[in-house]
Structure formats: structure tokens, C-alpha cells
PDB file of C-alpha atoms in Angstrom:
ATOM      1  CA  UNK A  23      -5.689   9.393 -26.509  1.00 59.00           C
ATOM      2  CA  UNK A  24      -2.429   8.803 -28.377  1.00 70.00           C
ATOM      3  CA  UNK A  25      -2.330   6.725 -31.554  1.00 79.00           C
ATOM      4  CA  UNK A  26       0.504   4.185 -31.779  1.00 81.00           C
ATOM      5  CA  UNK A  27       1.754   2.363 -34.845  1.00 84.00           C
ATOM      6  CA  UNK A  28       2.760  -1.287 -34.670  1.00 86.00           C
ATOM      7  CA  UNK A  29       6.387  -0.099 -34.818  1.00 84.00           C
ATOM      8  CA  UNK A  30       5.765   2.019 -31.704  1.00 82.00           C
ATOM      9  CA  UNK A  31       4.466  -1.082 -29.925  1.00 83.00           C
ATOM     10  CA  UNK A  32       7.548  -2.987 -31.045  1.00 84.00           C
ATOM     11  CA  UNK A  33       9.922  -0.302 -29.746  1.00 78.00           C
ATOM     12  CA  UNK A  34       8.146   0.037 -26.405  1.00 77.00           C
ATOM     13  CA  UNK A  35       7.594  -3.663 -25.704  1.00 80.00           C
ATOM     14  CA  UNK A  36      10.537  -5.323 -27.450  1.00 81.00           C
ATOM     15  CA  UNK A  37       8.151  -7.687 -29.266  1.00 86.00           C
ATOM     16  CA  UNK A  38       8.657  -7.841 -33.029  1.00 89.00           C
ATOM     17  CA  UNK A  39       5.906  -6.405 -35.226  1.00 88.00           C
ATOM     18  CA  UNK A  40       5.639  -9.734 -37.069  1.00 89.00           C
ATOM     19  CA  UNK A  41       4.989 -11.543 -33.765  1.00 90.00           C
ATOM     20  CA  UNK A  42       2.388  -8.971 -32.742  1.00 89.00           C
ATOM     21  CA  UNK A  43       0.507  -9.511 -35.999  1.00 90.00           C
ATOM     22  CA  UNK A  44       0.517 -13.287 -35.451  1.00 88.00           C
ATOM     23  CA  UNK A  45      -0.907 -12.773 -31.954  1.00 88.00           C
ATOM     24  CA  UNK A  46      -3.605 -10.508 -33.383  1.00 86.00           C
ATOM     25  CA  UNK A  47      -4.667 -13.134 -35.901  1.00 86.00           C
ATOM     26  CA  UNK A  48      -4.323 -16.244 -33.752  1.00 88.00           C
ATOM     27  CA  UNK A  49      -5.356 -15.047 -30.286  1.00 86.00           C
ATOM     28  CA  UNK A  50      -7.230 -11.781 -30.977  1.00 84.00           C
ATOM     29  CA  UNK A  51      -5.016 -10.298 -28.285  1.00 81.00           C
ATOM     30  CA  UNK A  52      -5.461  -6.765 -29.585  1.00 83.00           C
ATOM     31  CA  UNK A  53      -7.512  -5.441 -32.442  1.00 84.00           C
ATOM     32  CA  UNK A  54      -6.049  -2.484 -34.329  1.00 85.00           C
ATOM     33  CA  UNK A  55      -8.292   0.451 -35.077  1.00 86.00           C
ATOM     34  CA  UNK A  56      -8.284   2.257 -38.405  1.00 86.00           C
ATOM     35  CA  UNK A  57      -8.287   5.902 -39.337  1.00 82.00           C
ATOM     36  CA  UNK A  58     -10.615   7.375 -41.941  1.00 82.00           C
ATOM     37  CA  UNK A  59      -7.865   6.723 -44.469  1.00 86.00           C
ATOM     38  CA  UNK A  60      -7.613   3.051 -43.382  1.00 82.00           C
ATOM     39  CA  UNK A  61      -4.288   3.356 -41.525  1.00 84.00           C
ATOM     40  CA  UNK A  62      -3.931   0.883 -38.644  1.00 86.00           C
ATOM     41  CA  UNK A  63      -3.310   2.284 -35.160  1.00 85.00           C
ATOM     42  CA  UNK A  64      -3.386   1.231 -31.505  1.00 87.00           C
ATOM     43  CA  UNK A  65      -4.404   3.145 -28.377  1.00 84.00           C
ATOM     44  CA  UNK A  66      -3.088   3.417 -24.802  1.00 79.00           C
ATOM     45  CA  UNK A  67      -5.030   0.355 -23.654  1.00 83.00           C
ATOM     46  CA  UNK A  68      -3.547  -1.755 -26.454  1.00 86.00           C
ATOM     47  CA  UNK A  69      -0.045  -0.585 -25.561  1.00 83.00           C
ATOM     48  CA  UNK A  70      -0.504  -1.339 -21.854  1.00 80.00           C
ATOM     49  CA  UNK A  71      -1.799  -4.817 -22.672  1.00 86.00           C
ATOM     50  CA  UNK A  72       1.175  -5.585 -24.930  1.00 86.00           C
ATOM     51  CA  UNK A  73       3.631  -4.309 -22.298  1.00 83.00           C
ATOM     52  CA  UNK A  74       1.971  -6.542 -19.704  1.00 84.00           C
ATOM     53  CA  UNK A  75       2.030  -9.532 -22.046  1.00 87.00           C
ATOM     54  CA  UNK A  76       5.715  -8.928 -22.761  1.00 84.00           C
ATOM     55  CA  UNK A  77       6.543  -8.972 -19.052  1.00 80.00           C
ATOM     56  CA  UNK A  78       4.516 -12.115 -18.366  1.00 86.00           C
ATOM     57  CA  UNK A  79       6.213 -13.920 -21.250  1.00 85.00           C
ATOM     58  CA  UNK A  80       9.601 -13.038 -19.773  1.00 80.00           C
ATOM     59  CA  UNK A  81       8.425 -14.748 -16.576  1.00 80.00           C
ATOM     60  CA  UNK A  82       7.564 -18.005 -18.299  1.00 84.00           C
ATOM     61  CA  UNK A  83       3.911 -17.527 -19.166  1.00 87.00           C
ATOM     62  CA  UNK A  84       2.901 -19.034 -22.517  1.00 89.00           C
ATOM     63  CA  UNK A  85       1.095 -16.749 -24.927  1.00 88.00           C
ATOM     64  CA  UNK A  86      -1.749 -19.277 -25.202  1.00 86.00           C
ATOM     65  CA  UNK A  87      -2.211 -19.070 -21.410  1.00 88.00           C
ATOM     66  CA  UNK A  88      -2.068 -15.271 -21.367  1.00 88.00           C
ATOM     67  CA  UNK A  89      -4.639 -15.061 -24.166  1.00 86.00           C
ATOM     68  CA  UNK A  90      -7.146 -16.934 -21.976  1.00 86.00           C
ATOM     69  CA  UNK A  91      -6.666 -14.591 -19.003  1.00 88.00           C
ATOM     70  CA  UNK A  92      -8.985 -11.664 -18.319  1.00 87.00           C
ATOM     71  CA  UNK A  93      -7.374  -8.233 -18.648  1.00 83.00           C
ATOM     72  CA  UNK A  94      -7.756  -7.599 -14.909  1.00 84.00           C
ATOM     73  CA  UNK A  95      -5.995 -10.915 -14.184  1.00 87.00           C
ATOM     74  CA  UNK A  96      -3.108  -9.910 -16.438  1.00 85.00           C
ATOM     75  CA  UNK A  97      -2.844  -6.519 -14.753  1.00 81.00           C
ATOM     76  CA  UNK A  98      -2.848  -7.999 -11.234  1.00 83.00           C
ATOM     77  CA  UNK A  99      -0.202 -10.567 -12.149  1.00 84.00           C
ATOM     78  CA  UNK A 100       2.036  -7.872 -13.608  1.00 80.00           C
ATOM     79  CA  UNK A 101       1.579  -5.611 -10.569  1.00 76.00           C
ATOM     80  CA  UNK A 102       2.578  -8.475  -8.308  1.00 77.00           C
ATOM     81  CA  UNK A 103       5.693  -9.201 -10.372  1.00 75.00           C
ATOM     82  CA  UNK A 104       6.920  -5.605 -10.676  1.00 70.00           C
ATOM     83  CA  UNK A 105       6.464  -4.912  -6.969  1.00 65.00           C
ATOM     84  CA  UNK A 106       8.338  -8.041  -5.872  1.00 65.00           C
ATOM     85  CA  UNK A 107      10.871  -8.536  -8.639  1.00 60.00           C
ATOM     86  CA  UNK A 108      14.524  -7.567  -8.306  1.00 64.00           C
ATOM     87  CA  UNK A 109      15.035  -7.828 -12.080  1.00 77.00           C
ATOM     88  CA  UNK A 110      15.902  -4.450 -13.529  1.00 82.00           C
ATOM     89  CA  UNK A 111      14.020  -5.121 -16.767  1.00 81.00           C
ATOM     90  CA  UNK A 112      10.811  -5.778 -14.824  1.00 81.00           C
ATOM     91  CA  UNK A 113      11.140  -2.537 -12.896  1.00 85.00           C
ATOM     92  CA  UNK A 114      11.906  -0.566 -16.062  1.00 87.00           C
ATOM     93  CA  UNK A 115       8.782  -2.076 -17.633  1.00 83.00           C
ATOM     94  CA  UNK A 116       6.833  -1.111 -14.515  1.00 86.00           C
ATOM     95  CA  UNK A 117       8.034   2.486 -14.804  1.00 89.00           C
ATOM     96  CA  UNK A 118       6.989   2.527 -18.455  1.00 87.00           C
ATOM     97  CA  UNK A 119       3.473   1.458 -17.475  1.00 84.00           C
ATOM     98  CA  UNK A 120       3.400   4.037 -14.650  1.00 88.00           C
ATOM     99  CA  UNK A 121       4.342   6.722 -17.177  1.00 88.00           C
ATOM    100  CA  UNK A 122       1.676   5.726 -19.707  1.00 83.00           C
ATOM    101  CA  UNK A 123      -1.010   5.573 -16.978  1.00 83.00           C
ATOM    102  CA  UNK A 124       0.393   8.628 -15.156  1.00 88.00           C
ATOM    103  CA  UNK A 125       0.233   6.436 -12.054  1.00 89.00           C
ATOM    104  CA  UNK A 126       2.242   8.147  -9.308  1.00 93.00           C
ATOM    105  CA  UNK A 127       1.440   5.481  -6.712  1.00 90.00           C
ATOM    106  CA  UNK A 128       2.895   2.758  -8.906  1.00 87.00           C
ATOM    107  CA  UNK A 129       5.998   4.850  -9.560  1.00 91.00           C
ATOM    108  CA  UNK A 130       6.483   5.406  -5.818  1.00 91.00           C
ATOM    109  CA  UNK A 131       6.175   1.694  -5.024  1.00 88.00           C
ATOM    110  CA  UNK A 132       8.754   0.671  -7.640  1.00 88.00           C
ATOM    111  CA  UNK A 133      11.294   3.337  -6.665  1.00 90.00           C
ATOM    112  CA  UNK A 134      10.774   2.918  -2.911  1.00 89.00           C
ATOM    113  CA  UNK A 135      11.174  -0.863  -3.115  1.00 86.00           C
ATOM    114  CA  UNK A 136      14.338  -0.622  -5.179  1.00 88.00           C
ATOM    115  CA  UNK A 137      15.836   2.114  -2.990  1.00 90.00           C
ATOM    116  CA  UNK A 138      15.208   0.089   0.159  1.00 87.00           C
ATOM    117  CA  UNK A 139      16.727  -3.040  -1.392  1.00 85.00           C
ATOM    118  CA  UNK A 140      19.693  -1.548  -3.240  1.00 88.00           C
ATOM    119  CA  UNK A 141      20.023   2.140  -2.319  1.00 91.00           C
ATOM    120  CA  UNK A 142      19.356   5.238  -4.390  1.00 92.00           C
ATOM    121  CA  UNK A 143      22.569   5.089  -6.418  1.00 92.00           C
ATOM    122  CA  UNK A 144      21.994   1.561  -7.720  1.00 92.00           C
ATOM    123  CA  UNK A 145      18.360   2.429  -8.389  1.00 92.00           C
ATOM    124  CA  UNK A 146      19.538   5.313 -10.580  1.00 90.00           C
ATOM    125  CA  UNK A 147      22.304   3.388 -12.348  1.00 89.00           C
ATOM    126  CA  UNK A 148      20.385   0.169 -12.995  1.00 90.00           C
ATOM    127  CA  UNK A 149      16.765   1.277 -13.332  1.00 90.00           C
ATOM    128  CA  UNK A 150      16.077   5.006 -13.664  1.00 90.00           C
ATOM    129  CA  UNK A 151      18.863   5.996 -16.058  1.00 85.00           C
ATOM    130  CA  UNK A 152      18.323   3.054 -18.478  1.00 85.00           C
ATOM    131  CA  UNK A 153      14.594   3.814 -18.344  1.00 87.00           C
ATOM    132  CA  UNK A 154      15.221   7.454 -19.256  1.00 83.00           C
ATOM    133  CA  UNK A 155      17.533   6.490 -22.114  1.00 76.00           C
ATOM    134  CA  UNK A 156      14.742   4.291 -23.479  1.00 76.00           C
ATOM    135  CA  UNK A 157      12.092   6.966 -22.984  1.00 75.00           C
ATOM    136  CA  UNK A 158      14.291   9.690 -24.481  1.00 68.00           C
ATOM    137  CA  UNK A 159      14.660   7.736 -27.701  1.00 63.00           C
ATOM    138  CA  UNK A 160      10.925   7.033 -27.827  1.00 65.00           C
ATOM    139  CA  UNK A 161      10.066  10.677 -27.144  1.00 64.00           C
ATOM    140  CA  UNK A 162      12.286  11.857 -29.987  1.00 59.00           C
ATOM    141  CA  UNK A 163      10.616   9.282 -32.248  1.00 58.00           C
ATOM    142  CA  UNK A 164       7.175  10.598 -31.236  1.00 63.00           C
ATOM    143  CA  UNK A 165       6.118   7.331 -29.561  1.00 62.00           C
ATOM    144  CA  UNK A 166       5.169   9.037 -26.269  1.00 69.00           C
ATOM    145  CA  UNK A 167       3.701  12.475 -25.693  1.00 76.00           C
ATOM    146  CA  UNK A 168       5.103  15.510 -23.904  1.00 81.00           C
ATOM    147  CA  UNK A 169       2.705  15.214 -20.956  1.00 85.00           C
ATOM    148  CA  UNK A 170       3.786  11.629 -20.223  1.00 83.00           C
ATOM    149  CA  UNK A 171       7.461  12.555 -20.465  1.00 83.00           C
ATOM    150  CA  UNK A 172       7.002  15.593 -18.192  1.00 87.00           C
ATOM    151  CA  UNK A 173       4.986  13.576 -15.661  1.00 91.00           C
ATOM    152  CA  UNK A 174       7.609  10.899 -15.151  1.00 89.00           C
ATOM    153  CA  UNK A 175      10.574  13.291 -15.444  1.00 90.00           C
ATOM    154  CA  UNK A 176       9.240  15.561 -12.703  1.00 92.00           C
ATOM    155  CA  UNK A 177       8.688  12.642 -10.333  1.00 93.00           C
ATOM    156  CA  UNK A 178      12.248  11.440 -10.903  1.00 93.00           C
ATOM    157  CA  UNK A 179      13.596  14.991 -10.584  1.00 93.00           C
ATOM    158  CA  UNK A 180      11.952  15.376  -7.157  1.00 93.00           C
ATOM    159  CA  UNK A 181      13.569  12.155  -5.914  1.00 92.00           C
ATOM    160  CA  UNK A 182      16.981  13.150  -7.239  1.00 93.00           C
ATOM    161  CA  UNK A 183      16.939  16.637  -5.703  1.00 94.00           C
ATOM    162  CA  UNK A 184      16.021  15.166  -2.308  1.00 93.00           C
ATOM    163  CA  UNK A 185      18.981  12.773  -2.612  1.00 92.00           C
ATOM    164  CA  UNK A 186      21.320  15.642  -3.577  1.00 93.00           C
ATOM    165  CA  UNK A 187      20.101  17.725  -0.627  1.00 91.00           C
ATOM    166  CA  UNK A 188      21.229  14.895   1.636  1.00 89.00           C
ATOM    167  CA  UNK A 189      24.834  15.378   0.491  1.00 88.00           C
ATOM    168  CA  UNK A 190      27.134  18.160   1.678  1.00 83.00           C
ATOM    169  CA  UNK A 191      29.398  19.709  -0.945  1.00 79.00           C
ATOM    170  CA  UNK A 192      32.959  18.818   0.042  1.00 80.00           C
ATOM    171  CA  UNK A 193      35.135  21.481   1.666  1.00 83.00           C
ATOM    172  CA  UNK A 194      38.274  19.376   1.221  1.00 85.00           C
ATOM    173  CA  UNK A 195      40.752  21.543  -0.697  1.00 85.00           C
ATOM    174  CA  UNK A 196      42.265  18.405  -2.223  1.00 88.00           C
ATOM    175  CA  UNK A 197      38.934  17.204  -3.596  1.00 92.00           C
ATOM    176  CA  UNK A 198      38.553  17.423  -7.366  1.00 94.00           C
ATOM    177  CA  UNK A 199      36.278  20.148  -8.757  1.00 95.00           C
ATOM    178  CA  UNK A 200      33.555  19.351 -11.299  1.00 96.00           C
ATOM    179  CA  UNK A 201      31.762  22.079 -13.238  1.00 97.00           C
ATOM    180  CA  UNK A 202      28.398  20.839 -14.543  1.00 96.00           C
ATOM    181  CA  UNK A 203      26.321  22.544 -17.230  1.00 96.00           C
ATOM    182  CA  UNK A 204      23.937  21.996 -20.119  1.00 96.00           C
ATOM    183  CA  UNK A 205      24.447  23.811 -23.444  1.00 94.00           C
ATOM    184  CA  UNK A 206      22.274  26.707 -24.526  1.00 92.00           C
ATOM    185  CA  UNK A 207      18.680  25.519 -25.267  1.00 91.00           C
ATOM    186  CA  UNK A 208      19.265  22.128 -23.603  1.00 91.00           C
ATOM    187  CA  UNK A 209      16.714  21.617 -20.826  1.00 89.00           C
ATOM    188  CA  UNK A 210      16.804  17.833 -20.248  1.00 88.00           C
ATOM    189  CA  UNK A 211      18.388  18.013 -16.812  1.00 92.00           C
ATOM    190  CA  UNK A 212      17.916  14.623 -15.160  1.00 90.00           C
ATOM    191  CA  UNK A 213      21.156  13.035 -16.358  1.00 91.00           C
ATOM    192  CA  UNK A 214      23.162  16.003 -15.112  1.00 94.00           C
ATOM    193  CA  UNK A 215      21.361  15.921 -11.756  1.00 95.00           C
ATOM    194  CA  UNK A 216      22.312  12.242 -11.421  1.00 93.00           C
ATOM    195  CA  UNK A 217      25.922  13.140 -12.218  1.00 95.00           C
ATOM    196  CA  UNK A 218      25.784  15.866  -9.556  1.00 95.00           C
ATOM    197  CA  UNK A 219      24.635  13.318  -6.978  1.00 94.00           C
ATOM    198  CA  UNK A 220      27.275  10.747  -7.957  1.00 94.00           C
ATOM    199  CA  UNK A 221      30.098  13.267  -7.591  1.00 95.00           C
ATOM    200  CA  UNK A 222      28.863  14.695  -4.284  1.00 94.00           C
ATOM    201  CA  UNK A 223      28.304  11.301  -2.684  1.00 93.00           C
ATOM    202  CA  UNK A 224      32.000  10.576  -3.372  1.00 94.00           C
ATOM    203  CA  UNK A 225      33.050  13.717  -1.484  1.00 93.00           C
ATOM    204  CA  UNK A 226      34.172  15.639  -4.540  1.00 94.00           C
ATOM    205  CA  UNK A 227      33.294  19.289  -5.197  1.00 94.00           C
ATOM    206  CA  UNK A 228      30.585  20.476  -7.602  1.00 95.00           C
ATOM    207  CA  UNK A 229      29.517  23.765  -9.104  1.00 95.00           C
ATOM    208  CA  UNK A 230      26.191  23.096 -10.766  1.00 96.00           C
ATOM    209  CA  UNK A 231      25.109  25.578 -13.439  1.00 96.00           C
ATOM    210  CA  UNK A 232      22.023  23.717 -14.663  1.00 93.00           C
ATOM    211  CA  UNK A 233      20.192  24.083 -17.951  1.00 93.00           C
ATOM    212  CA  UNK A 234      20.650  26.201 -21.076  1.00 92.00           C
ATOM    213  CA  UNK A 235      23.908  27.940 -20.157  1.00 95.00           C
ATOM    214  CA  UNK A 236      25.169  30.590 -22.613  1.00 95.00           C
ATOM    215  CA  UNK A 237      28.650  29.727 -23.829  1.00 94.00           C
ATOM    216  CA  UNK A 238      30.205  33.043 -22.736  1.00 95.00           C
ATOM    217  CA  UNK A 239      29.001  32.422 -19.181  1.00 96.00           C
ATOM    218  CA  UNK A 240      30.596  28.977 -19.272  1.00 95.00           C
ATOM    219  CA  UNK A 241      33.940  30.551 -20.159  1.00 96.00           C
ATOM    220  CA  UNK A 242      33.634  33.188 -17.409  1.00 96.00           C
ATOM    221  CA  UNK A 243      32.669  30.648 -14.745  1.00 95.00           C
ATOM    222  CA  UNK A 244      35.448  28.255 -15.712  1.00 95.00           C
ATOM    223  CA  UNK A 245      38.048  31.019 -15.532  1.00 94.00           C
ATOM    224  CA  UNK A 246      36.838  31.971 -12.050  1.00 94.00           C
ATOM    225  CA  UNK A 247      36.226  28.493 -10.625  1.00 92.00           C
ATOM    226  CA  UNK A 248      39.111  26.648 -12.328  1.00 94.00           C
ATOM    227  CA  UNK A 249      37.524  23.177 -12.310  1.00 96.00           C
ATOM    228  CA  UNK A 250      39.480  19.983 -12.848  1.00 95.00           C
ATOM    229  CA  UNK A 251      36.645  18.498 -14.890  1.00 97.00           C
ATOM    230  CA  UNK A 252      33.674  19.762 -16.886  1.00 97.00           C
ATOM    231  CA  UNK A 253      30.555  17.627 -17.294  1.00 97.00           C
ATOM    232  CA  UNK A 254      27.713  17.983 -19.790  1.00 95.00           C
ATOM    233  CA  UNK A 255      24.998  15.824 -21.340  1.00 93.00           C
ATOM    234  CA  UNK A 256      23.579  16.517 -24.806  1.00 90.00           C
ATOM    235  CA  UNK A 257      20.055  15.154 -25.235  1.00 86.00           C
ATOM    236  CA  UNK A 258      18.503  17.573 -27.734  1.00 83.00           C
ATOM    237  CA  UNK A 259      21.081  20.346 -28.138  1.00 85.00           C
ATOM    238  CA  UNK A 260      23.370  20.972 -29.843  1.00 86.00           C
ATOM    239  CA  UNK A 261      21.399  19.524 -32.758  1.00 86.00           C
ATOM    240  CA  UNK A 262      22.956  16.466 -34.354  1.00 86.00           C
ATOM    241  CA  UNK A 263      24.723  18.276 -37.206  1.00 89.00           C
ATOM    242  CA  UNK A 264      26.344  20.770 -34.780  1.00 91.00           C
ATOM    243  CA  UNK A 265      27.573  18.325 -32.123  1.00 91.00           C
ATOM    244  CA  UNK A 266      31.043  17.736 -33.593  1.00 93.00           C
ATOM    245  CA  UNK A 267      31.658  21.470 -33.971  1.00 94.00           C
ATOM    246  CA  UNK A 268      30.529  22.124 -30.376  1.00 94.00           C
ATOM    247  CA  UNK A 269      32.724  19.354 -28.960  1.00 95.00           C
ATOM    248  CA  UNK A 270      35.732  20.622 -30.915  1.00 95.00           C
ATOM    249  CA  UNK A 271      35.143  24.146 -29.589  1.00 95.00           C
ATOM    250  CA  UNK A 272      34.891  22.885 -25.999  1.00 95.00           C
ATOM    251  CA  UNK A 273      38.081  20.873 -26.390  1.00 95.00           C
ATOM    252  CA  UNK A 274      39.929  23.864 -27.843  1.00 94.00           C
ATOM    253  CA  UNK A 275      38.623  26.581 -25.501  1.00 95.00           C
ATOM    254  CA  UNK A 276      39.150  24.407 -22.407  1.00 95.00           C
ATOM    255  CA  UNK A 277      42.256  22.571 -23.549  1.00 93.00           C
ATOM    256  CA  UNK A 278      43.631  22.358 -19.994  1.00 94.00           C
ATOM    257  CA  UNK A 279      40.479  20.616 -18.702  1.00 95.00           C
ATOM    258  CA  UNK A 280      39.122  17.094 -19.000  1.00 96.00           C
ATOM    259  CA  UNK A 281      35.612  17.302 -20.438  1.00 96.00           C
ATOM    260  CA  UNK A 282      33.150  14.500 -19.662  1.00 96.00           C
ATOM    261  CA  UNK A 283      30.267  14.165 -22.114  1.00 95.00           C
ATOM    262  CA  UNK A 284      27.263  11.909 -22.581  1.00 92.00           C
ATOM    263  CA  UNK A 285      23.714  11.941 -23.955  1.00 87.00           C
ATOM    264  CA  UNK A 286      22.019  10.608 -27.055  1.00 82.00           C
ATOM    265  CA  UNK A 287      23.450  13.355 -29.274  1.00 84.00           C
ATOM    266  CA  UNK A 288      26.955  12.180 -28.310  1.00 87.00           C
ATOM    267  CA  UNK A 289      26.761   8.405 -27.996  1.00 85.00           C
ATOM    268  CA  UNK A 290      24.350   7.697 -30.871  1.00 79.00           C
ATOM    269  CA  UNK A 291      26.520   8.941 -33.725  1.00 81.00           C
ATOM    270  CA  UNK A 292      30.123   8.508 -34.901  1.00 86.00           C
ATOM    271  CA  UNK A 293      32.263  11.416 -33.715  1.00 89.00           C
ATOM    272  CA  UNK A 294      35.932  12.336 -33.632  1.00 88.00           C
ATOM    273  CA  UNK A 295      36.596  12.658 -29.912  1.00 92.00           C
ATOM    274  CA  UNK A 296      39.457  15.025 -28.938  1.00 93.00           C
ATOM    275  CA  UNK A 297      42.108  13.826 -26.495  1.00 93.00           C
ATOM    276  CA  UNK A 298      40.826  15.866 -23.557  1.00 94.00           C
ATOM    277  CA  UNK A 299      37.221  14.654 -23.970  1.00 94.00           C
ATOM    278  CA  UNK A 300      35.908  11.510 -22.249  1.00 94.00           C
ATOM    279  CA  UNK A 301      32.556  10.054 -23.354  1.00 93.00           C
ATOM    280  CA  UNK A 302      30.611   8.015 -20.787  1.00 92.00           C
ATOM    281  CA  UNK A 303      27.793   5.896 -22.201  1.00 88.00           C
ATOM    282  CA  UNK A 304      26.427   4.745 -18.843  1.00 87.00           C
ATOM    283  CA  UNK A 305      26.331   6.237 -15.344  1.00 88.00           C
ATOM    284  CA  UNK A 306      28.479   3.290 -14.254  1.00 89.00           C
ATOM    285  CA  UNK A 307      31.228   4.638 -16.552  1.00 93.00           C
ATOM    286  CA  UNK A 308      31.026   8.016 -14.817  1.00 93.00           C
ATOM    287  CA  UNK A 309      31.266   6.353 -11.406  1.00 93.00           C
ATOM    288  CA  UNK A 310      34.410   4.519 -12.519  1.00 94.00           C
ATOM    289  CA  UNK A 311      35.938   7.786 -13.746  1.00 94.00           C
ATOM    290  CA  UNK A 312      35.191   9.653 -10.497  1.00 94.00           C
ATOM    291  CA  UNK A 313      36.624   6.874  -8.337  1.00 94.00           C
ATOM    292  CA  UNK A 314      39.741   6.479 -10.484  1.00 93.00           C
ATOM    293  CA  UNK A 315      40.455  10.215 -10.346  1.00 91.00           C
ATOM    294  CA  UNK A 316      39.791  11.064  -6.704  1.00 84.00           C
TER     295      UNK A 316
END
């Protein structure tokens, strides 16, 4: 079982550490455990309870009322809300709980409900991608473990590949060409798969090169394919200190292309962005770019 600090609980739930401590003292909502060296920690059950409490509070429940509820009552109320709610924050919270519990059935219900109500694209843009941004930051901070991240990522990957398979790559010679790749050693593919889907569904052309592409192969493929645009997402690689150098090299080596970049390594630090590089912080920004440049 993973050990969480009170800061981890704050980051995952959005509830300030100071507030959590007050709830501990006043309502005995959770009781921190202690290591042999007297360091406070929380377990998975504590985290799930705090996430559930956070969601109920957002729906008007008073903390004094929640504190009197049995844990099963809290869980049932939250399940009811996340399965019926059309609020993106509720569904993102539901996915977080599904990840922690490794609950595939819960994941399926949330995604299926949203897809039926809004379609796959809006589900990705408004729920899945913001959820992954949140989880990516928490994973890098060590607040979730590799197994949890792999569990939820693989479920989302399956859904996305099915959606991509439903799209035919455009044969229109006037359609714009997008070359999609991840840098060498970068294996976080979901954002790029989403981008692939968004381009294809708008009848533009894609060559998808996937993860961990050696730079020399990128040059060779670009020379052969002659894309209008190149798309990449930096989540872990290049490492933070090398990102500026890598972007500058891309901009110089592919000076006749427009390069679209995103990912935490790009958007979470100040960078000098070359003229032929466009940074999209959200999938909605990428959609706008595709539609404006068809």
C-alpha cells in the first residue's frame, strides 16, 4: 500500500493541508499513521475518503454532515453523483478514484456515459486530457505509483486506438499533412494519440511515428514525406534542462515547417519559442489550429 503525505492529499483532492488537519482534529475524519521515525502518513483508504469528501462538499454537503455518514454511505453517494453528473470536475474525480482502486468497471461507466452524452472528442478534451495532465504532474511528484498510472493509461489507450481505427486517413491531395512523433526515450504516448485522432477526424492526413523516435529517422522521414506540420508532446523527455536546446534544433533543422509542441516539459517552464513553433497548452488549442489551417 502506498504512503501519502498530507501534501499528496492536498494535491490530489484540492483541499488545503491546513483544512485537512482541522478536519482530523474536529471530526476525526481520517487518522494519520506514523512511521517508526514518527513521520505522519496516509494510506489508499484515507486518500479515497478525502477524494470522496471533496466531491460531496462541491455538491453542497456540509463537512459536519459528511462526518456523520458511514463510509459506505459516502461511497454510494459519490458513485451516484459521478455516474449521473455532467460536470467535468466530478468525472475527473471519478477517474482518479477508479485509478487508485484499479476499478475498470467504474472507468468504463464514466467514459461510456460521457461519450454517449457528448461524443468521444469532447470526452477527451474536457475530461480525459485534463485528468492525464493532473495525473502526469502527480506521477512525476511521486504521489501515485507506476502500476496505477499504467492501469489507467492502458485503459485510455485502448479507447483512443478504437476511436482512431474508426477514422480513415484522408486521401485528399489538398489535405494538410501532419507528421507526429515523440522524441527519443519519450514513451508517454496518449497525448499524441489524441492529436492523431483530432487530425484524422477533420479529414487531414497523418503519418504517425509513435514513441521514442531517433532524431536522424525524424529527419529522413520528414524529407521523404514533406509534411506541412510536425507535432510532438514532451512529457518526460527531453529532460527539463535540454528542452530549449531541442526546440531550437527542431526549429532550425525544420525551418520550413510549422512545429506544434505541447506537454509538461514545454508548457511548465519559461522558454524562448522560435517563430515556426506553436505551443498548444490544451487539446482545444490544437483543434482551433487544425480548423484554422485546413
